[in-house]
XYZ file of C-alpha atoms in Angstrom:
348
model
C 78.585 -227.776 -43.901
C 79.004 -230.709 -41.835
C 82.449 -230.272 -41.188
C 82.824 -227.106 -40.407
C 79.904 -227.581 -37.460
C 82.487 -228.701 -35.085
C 84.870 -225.844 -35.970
C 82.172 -223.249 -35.694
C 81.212 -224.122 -32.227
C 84.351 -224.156 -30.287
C 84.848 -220.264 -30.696
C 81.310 -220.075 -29.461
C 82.522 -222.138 -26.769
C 85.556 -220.708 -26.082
C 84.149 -217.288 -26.150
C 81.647 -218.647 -23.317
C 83.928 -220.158 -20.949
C 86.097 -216.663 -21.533
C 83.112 -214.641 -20.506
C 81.886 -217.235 -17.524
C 85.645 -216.816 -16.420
C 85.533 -212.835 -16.258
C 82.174 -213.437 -14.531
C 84.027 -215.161 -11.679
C 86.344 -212.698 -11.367
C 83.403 -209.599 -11.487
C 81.846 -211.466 -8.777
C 85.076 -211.705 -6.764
C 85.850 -208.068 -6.913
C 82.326 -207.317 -5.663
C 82.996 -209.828 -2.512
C 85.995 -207.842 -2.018
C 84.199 -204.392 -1.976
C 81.682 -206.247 0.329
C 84.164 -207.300 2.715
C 85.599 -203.784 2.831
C 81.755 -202.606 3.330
C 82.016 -204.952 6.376
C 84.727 -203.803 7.848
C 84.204 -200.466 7.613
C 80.196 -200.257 8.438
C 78.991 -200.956 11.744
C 77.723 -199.318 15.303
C 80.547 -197.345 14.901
C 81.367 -196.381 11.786
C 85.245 -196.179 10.781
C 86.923 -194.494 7.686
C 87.845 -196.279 4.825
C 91.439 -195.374 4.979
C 91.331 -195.993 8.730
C 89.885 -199.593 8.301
C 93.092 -200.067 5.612
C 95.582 -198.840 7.513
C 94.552 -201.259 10.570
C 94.645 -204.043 7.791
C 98.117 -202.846 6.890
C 99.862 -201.904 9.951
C 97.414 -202.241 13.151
C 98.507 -199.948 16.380
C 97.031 -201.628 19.266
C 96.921 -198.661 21.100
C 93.955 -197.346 18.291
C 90.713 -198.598 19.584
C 89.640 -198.316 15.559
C 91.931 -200.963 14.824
C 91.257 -202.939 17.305
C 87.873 -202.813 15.953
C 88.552 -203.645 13.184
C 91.038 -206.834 13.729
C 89.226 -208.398 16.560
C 85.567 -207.979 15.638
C 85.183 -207.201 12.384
C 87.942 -209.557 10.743
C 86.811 -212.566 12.110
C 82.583 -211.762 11.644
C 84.054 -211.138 8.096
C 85.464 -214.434 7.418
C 82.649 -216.006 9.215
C 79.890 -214.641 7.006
C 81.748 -215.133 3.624
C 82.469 -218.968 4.573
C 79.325 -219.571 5.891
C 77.889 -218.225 2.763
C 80.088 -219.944 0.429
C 79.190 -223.364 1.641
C 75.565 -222.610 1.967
C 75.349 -221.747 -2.069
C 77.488 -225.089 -2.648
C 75.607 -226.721 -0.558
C 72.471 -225.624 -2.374
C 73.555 -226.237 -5.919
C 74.009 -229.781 -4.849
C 71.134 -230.240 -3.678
C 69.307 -229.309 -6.932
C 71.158 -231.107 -8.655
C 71.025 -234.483 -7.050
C 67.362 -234.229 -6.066
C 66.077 -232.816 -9.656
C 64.226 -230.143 -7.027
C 64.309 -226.159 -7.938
C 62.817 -225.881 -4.595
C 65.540 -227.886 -2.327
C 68.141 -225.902 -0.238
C 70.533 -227.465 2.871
C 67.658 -227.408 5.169
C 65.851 -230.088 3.299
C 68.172 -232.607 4.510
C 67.197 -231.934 8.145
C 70.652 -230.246 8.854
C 69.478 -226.815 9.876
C 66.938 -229.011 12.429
C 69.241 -231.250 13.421
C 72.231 -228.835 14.737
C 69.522 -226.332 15.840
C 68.551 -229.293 18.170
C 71.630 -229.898 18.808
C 72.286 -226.156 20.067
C 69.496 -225.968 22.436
C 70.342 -229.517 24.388
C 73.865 -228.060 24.685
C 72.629 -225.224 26.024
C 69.948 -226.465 28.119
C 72.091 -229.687 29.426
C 75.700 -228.821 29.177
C 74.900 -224.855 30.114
C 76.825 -223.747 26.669
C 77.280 -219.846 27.212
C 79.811 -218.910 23.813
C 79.187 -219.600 19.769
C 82.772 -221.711 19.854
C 81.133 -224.232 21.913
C 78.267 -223.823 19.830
C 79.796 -224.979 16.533
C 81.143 -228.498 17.989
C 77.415 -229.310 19.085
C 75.780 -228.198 16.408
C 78.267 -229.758 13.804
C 77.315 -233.083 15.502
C 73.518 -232.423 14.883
C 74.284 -231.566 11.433
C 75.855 -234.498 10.628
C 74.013 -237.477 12.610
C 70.599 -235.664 10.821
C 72.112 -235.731 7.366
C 73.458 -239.773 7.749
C 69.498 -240.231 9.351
C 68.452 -239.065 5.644
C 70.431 -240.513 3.721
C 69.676 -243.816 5.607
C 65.826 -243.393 5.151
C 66.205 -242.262 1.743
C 67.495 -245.458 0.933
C 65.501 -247.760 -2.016
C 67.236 -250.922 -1.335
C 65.703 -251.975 -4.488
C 67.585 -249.096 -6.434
C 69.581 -247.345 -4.250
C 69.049 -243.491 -2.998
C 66.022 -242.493 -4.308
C 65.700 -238.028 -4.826
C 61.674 -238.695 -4.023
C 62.418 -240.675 -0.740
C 65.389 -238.569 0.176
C 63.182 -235.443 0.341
C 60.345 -236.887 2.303
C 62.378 -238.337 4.895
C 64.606 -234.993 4.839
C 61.287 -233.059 5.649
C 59.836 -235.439 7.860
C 62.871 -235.663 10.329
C 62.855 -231.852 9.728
C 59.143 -231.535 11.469
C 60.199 -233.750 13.874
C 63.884 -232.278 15.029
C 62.021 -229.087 15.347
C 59.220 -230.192 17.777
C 61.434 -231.885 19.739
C 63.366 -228.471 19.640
C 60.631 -226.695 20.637
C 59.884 -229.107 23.565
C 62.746 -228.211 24.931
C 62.720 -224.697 24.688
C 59.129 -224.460 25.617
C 60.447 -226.373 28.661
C 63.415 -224.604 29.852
C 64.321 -221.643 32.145
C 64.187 -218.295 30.081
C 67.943 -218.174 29.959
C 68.088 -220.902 27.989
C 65.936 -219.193 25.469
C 67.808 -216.057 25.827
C 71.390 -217.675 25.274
C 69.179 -219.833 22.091
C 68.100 -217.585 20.216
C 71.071 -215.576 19.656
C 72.564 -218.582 17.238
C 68.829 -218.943 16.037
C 68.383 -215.778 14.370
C 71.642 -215.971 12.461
C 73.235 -213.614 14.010
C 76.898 -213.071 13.021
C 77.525 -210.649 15.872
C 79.496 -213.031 18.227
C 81.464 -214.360 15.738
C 85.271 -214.734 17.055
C 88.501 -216.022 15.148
C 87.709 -219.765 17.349
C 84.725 -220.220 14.804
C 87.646 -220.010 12.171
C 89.222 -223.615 12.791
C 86.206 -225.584 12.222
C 84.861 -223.711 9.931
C 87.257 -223.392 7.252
C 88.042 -227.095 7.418
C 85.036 -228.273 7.055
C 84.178 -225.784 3.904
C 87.362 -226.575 2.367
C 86.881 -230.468 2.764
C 83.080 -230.297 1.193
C 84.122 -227.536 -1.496
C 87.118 -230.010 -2.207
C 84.438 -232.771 -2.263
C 82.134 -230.875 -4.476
C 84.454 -229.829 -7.167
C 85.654 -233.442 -7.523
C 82.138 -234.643 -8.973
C 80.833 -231.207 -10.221
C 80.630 -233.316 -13.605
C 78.518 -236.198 -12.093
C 76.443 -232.950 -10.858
C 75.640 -232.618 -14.786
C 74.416 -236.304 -15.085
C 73.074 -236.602 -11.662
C 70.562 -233.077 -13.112
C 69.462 -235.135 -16.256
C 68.292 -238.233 -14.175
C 68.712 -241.705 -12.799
C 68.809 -243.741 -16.142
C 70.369 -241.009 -18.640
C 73.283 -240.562 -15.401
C 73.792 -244.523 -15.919
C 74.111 -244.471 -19.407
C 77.126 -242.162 -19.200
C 78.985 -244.315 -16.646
C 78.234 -242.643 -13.674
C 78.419 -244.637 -10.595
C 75.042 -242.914 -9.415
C 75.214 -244.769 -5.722
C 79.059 -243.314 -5.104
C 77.798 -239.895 -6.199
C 74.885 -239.921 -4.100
C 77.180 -240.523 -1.505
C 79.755 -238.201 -2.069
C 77.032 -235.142 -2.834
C 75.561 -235.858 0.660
C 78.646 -235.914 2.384
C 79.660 -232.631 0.992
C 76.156 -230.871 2.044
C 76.494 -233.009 5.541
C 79.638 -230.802 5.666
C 79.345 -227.410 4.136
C 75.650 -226.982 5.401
C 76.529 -228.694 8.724
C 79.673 -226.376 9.014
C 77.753 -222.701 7.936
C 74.974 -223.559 10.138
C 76.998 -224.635 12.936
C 78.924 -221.322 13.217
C 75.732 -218.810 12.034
C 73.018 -220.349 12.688
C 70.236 -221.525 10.341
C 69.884 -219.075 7.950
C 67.414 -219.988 5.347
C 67.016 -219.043 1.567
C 70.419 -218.376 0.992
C 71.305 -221.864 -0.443
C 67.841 -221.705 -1.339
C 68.288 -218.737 -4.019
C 71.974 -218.240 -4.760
C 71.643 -221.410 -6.911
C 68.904 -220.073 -9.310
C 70.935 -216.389 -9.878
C 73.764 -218.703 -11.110
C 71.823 -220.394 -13.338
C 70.508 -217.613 -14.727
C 73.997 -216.041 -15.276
C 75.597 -219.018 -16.343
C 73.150 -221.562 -17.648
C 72.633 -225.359 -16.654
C 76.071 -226.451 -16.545
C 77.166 -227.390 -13.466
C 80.984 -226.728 -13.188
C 79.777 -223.246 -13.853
C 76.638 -222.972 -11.031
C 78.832 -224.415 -7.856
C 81.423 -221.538 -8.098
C 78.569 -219.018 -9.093
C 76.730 -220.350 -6.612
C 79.239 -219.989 -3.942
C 79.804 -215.921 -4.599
C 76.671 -215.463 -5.177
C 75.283 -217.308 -1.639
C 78.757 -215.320 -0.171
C 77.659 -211.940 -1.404
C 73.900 -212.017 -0.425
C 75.127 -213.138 3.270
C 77.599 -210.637 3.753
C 75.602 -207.696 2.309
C 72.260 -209.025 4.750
C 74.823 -208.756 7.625
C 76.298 -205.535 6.732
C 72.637 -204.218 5.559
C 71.916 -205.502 9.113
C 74.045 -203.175 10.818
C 72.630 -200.259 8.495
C 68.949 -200.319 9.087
C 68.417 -199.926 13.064
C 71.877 -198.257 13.431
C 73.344 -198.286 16.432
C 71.584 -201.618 16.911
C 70.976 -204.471 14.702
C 69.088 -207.130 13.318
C 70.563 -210.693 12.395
C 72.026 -211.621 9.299
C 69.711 -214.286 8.789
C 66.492 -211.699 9.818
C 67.880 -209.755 6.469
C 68.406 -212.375 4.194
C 65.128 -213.649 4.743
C 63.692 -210.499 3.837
C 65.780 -209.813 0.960
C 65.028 -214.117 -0.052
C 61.605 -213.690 -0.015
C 61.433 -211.523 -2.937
C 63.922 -212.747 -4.871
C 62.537 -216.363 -4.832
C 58.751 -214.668 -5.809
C 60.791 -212.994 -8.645
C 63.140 -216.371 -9.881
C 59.659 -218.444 -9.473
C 58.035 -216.341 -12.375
C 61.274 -216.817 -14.579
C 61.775 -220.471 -13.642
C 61.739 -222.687 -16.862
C 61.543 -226.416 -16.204
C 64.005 -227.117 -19.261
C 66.669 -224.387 -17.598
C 67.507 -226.850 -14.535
């Protein structure tokens, strides 16, 4: 009986990674057909086989394809980055703070390039989302170091407890200060604010692109290269140790990756809450506890809910619309209420 235990449980195994694997690919087709959705759907709608044709061979004497090329491309792209490194970004955080509840914002990253934003504006009279994303990638990053500095138990190194408390104290305090200054300045400093604030993907332009797609390809690089410490990071401090994990270096590394993919999606979309919040959970349902699984899951998932809140966006007060990040609070809300009454402590 003994031996054939071993033997027994590989086909189960095999079988799981083989179904896990056609997952990914499900979940890819459907970000396809979501893209297409989003280039197709807007204030003014375009044909299917008119939005293909101007992927195929654009005439830039059709204003449908320019439509198509010049807005809709780019806002594309935007949105499925921006949500890919948002759902990385929050399956890293769960998993090196032991918190269901944490998502990018906990680090003070959403506060600290929101803050960044408005002094930009208000100082440096910022008028365009490219100039955004430089200023707010700053913010993102000086407020994530700040964090991991004050979550620091010299005594034992990072600490999950301290890390969120200082994450949601500099947090508060980022946003007052943000609020200050708003409260402060002339209304067209508002006006030009709260565009980015709202996560609105309507400005988006192929300069977001650059910076962007670094900086998510860097932390998703970054991510994937200790998505196994991620699995003894989740089962705690001592247990991690036992199994060789340099638990200091990982700590470091994990932050660095959210500084970045958090830090880059909020930079060019504003800070859109619940996303990295929820995607997480859906891939654990789908997949289970293991790690190398959730970050990928994770990432469609987070990329799917973003672009389908921008295109639902466009949908609901048609010919206007309402932000991105509007929708997926709306459509986060729920969801959470609904994960919260399935949540298992044993599952994370």
């Amino acid at each position: 009986m003994v031996l054939h235990a071993p033997g027994a449980s590989q086909p189960k195994a095999f079988r799981q990674r083989h179904r896990h694997a056609w997952g990914l690919l499900a979940g890819t087709l459907l970000l396809f057909l979501i893209a297409l959705a989003s280039l197709a759907i807007g204030s003014r709608p375009i044909p299917l086989a008119t939005t293909l044709e101007a992927l195929q061979h654009a005439d830039p004497h059709n204003d449908q394809h320019l439509i198509v090329r010049q807005l809709r491309i780019p806002r594309t792209l935007v949105a499925l980055l921006a949500g890919l490194a948002l759902g990385a970004a929050g399956a890293i955080m769960q998993a090196v703070t032991r918190n269901p509840l944490a998502e990018p914002g906990l680090l003070g990253i959403n506060a600290g390039a929101a803050l960044a934003v408005i002094i930009g504006v208000a100082l440096f009279d910022l008028t365009s989302m490219p100039q955004y994303i430089w200023f707010a990638f700053l913010g993102a990053g000086l407020a994530g170091i700040a964090v991991f500095m004050l979550g620091q138990a010299h005594e034992t190194g990072t600490n999950p407890v301290r890390l969120v408390l200082a994450g949601a104290g500099l947090s508060v305090m980022l946003a007052s200060l943000t609020g200050i200054i708003v409260l402060n300045a002339p209304p067209e400093v508002f006006d030009k604010f709260r565009h980015w604030a709202a996560g609105s993907l309507s400005g988006s332009g192929f300069a977001l692109l650059g910076g962007l797609g670094l900086a998510t390809a860097c932390g998703l690089g970054m991510a994937f290269a200790i998505v196994s410490n991620l699995n003894a990071l989740a089962l705690g401090k001592e247990l991690g140790q036992a199994l060789g994990v340099d638990m200091r270096l990982t700590w470091l590394q994990a932050c660095v990756a959210v500084m970045l993919l958090a830090g880059a999606a909020t930079a060019a979309a504003g800070p859109i809450g619940f996303v990295g919040l929820v995607a997480p959970h859906i891939a654990r349902l789908l997949v289970g506890p293991d790690y190398r699984w959730i970050l990928p899951y994770s990432a469609l998932v987070a990329a799917a809910l973003l672009l389908g809140a921008d295109v639902l966006g466009r949908v609901i007060a048609a010919p206007a619309e309402i932000a991105a990040g509007i929708i997926a609070l709306l459509l986060g809300g729920p969801c959470f209420i609904v994960l919260a009454r399935r949540f298992r402590p044993s599952r994370l």
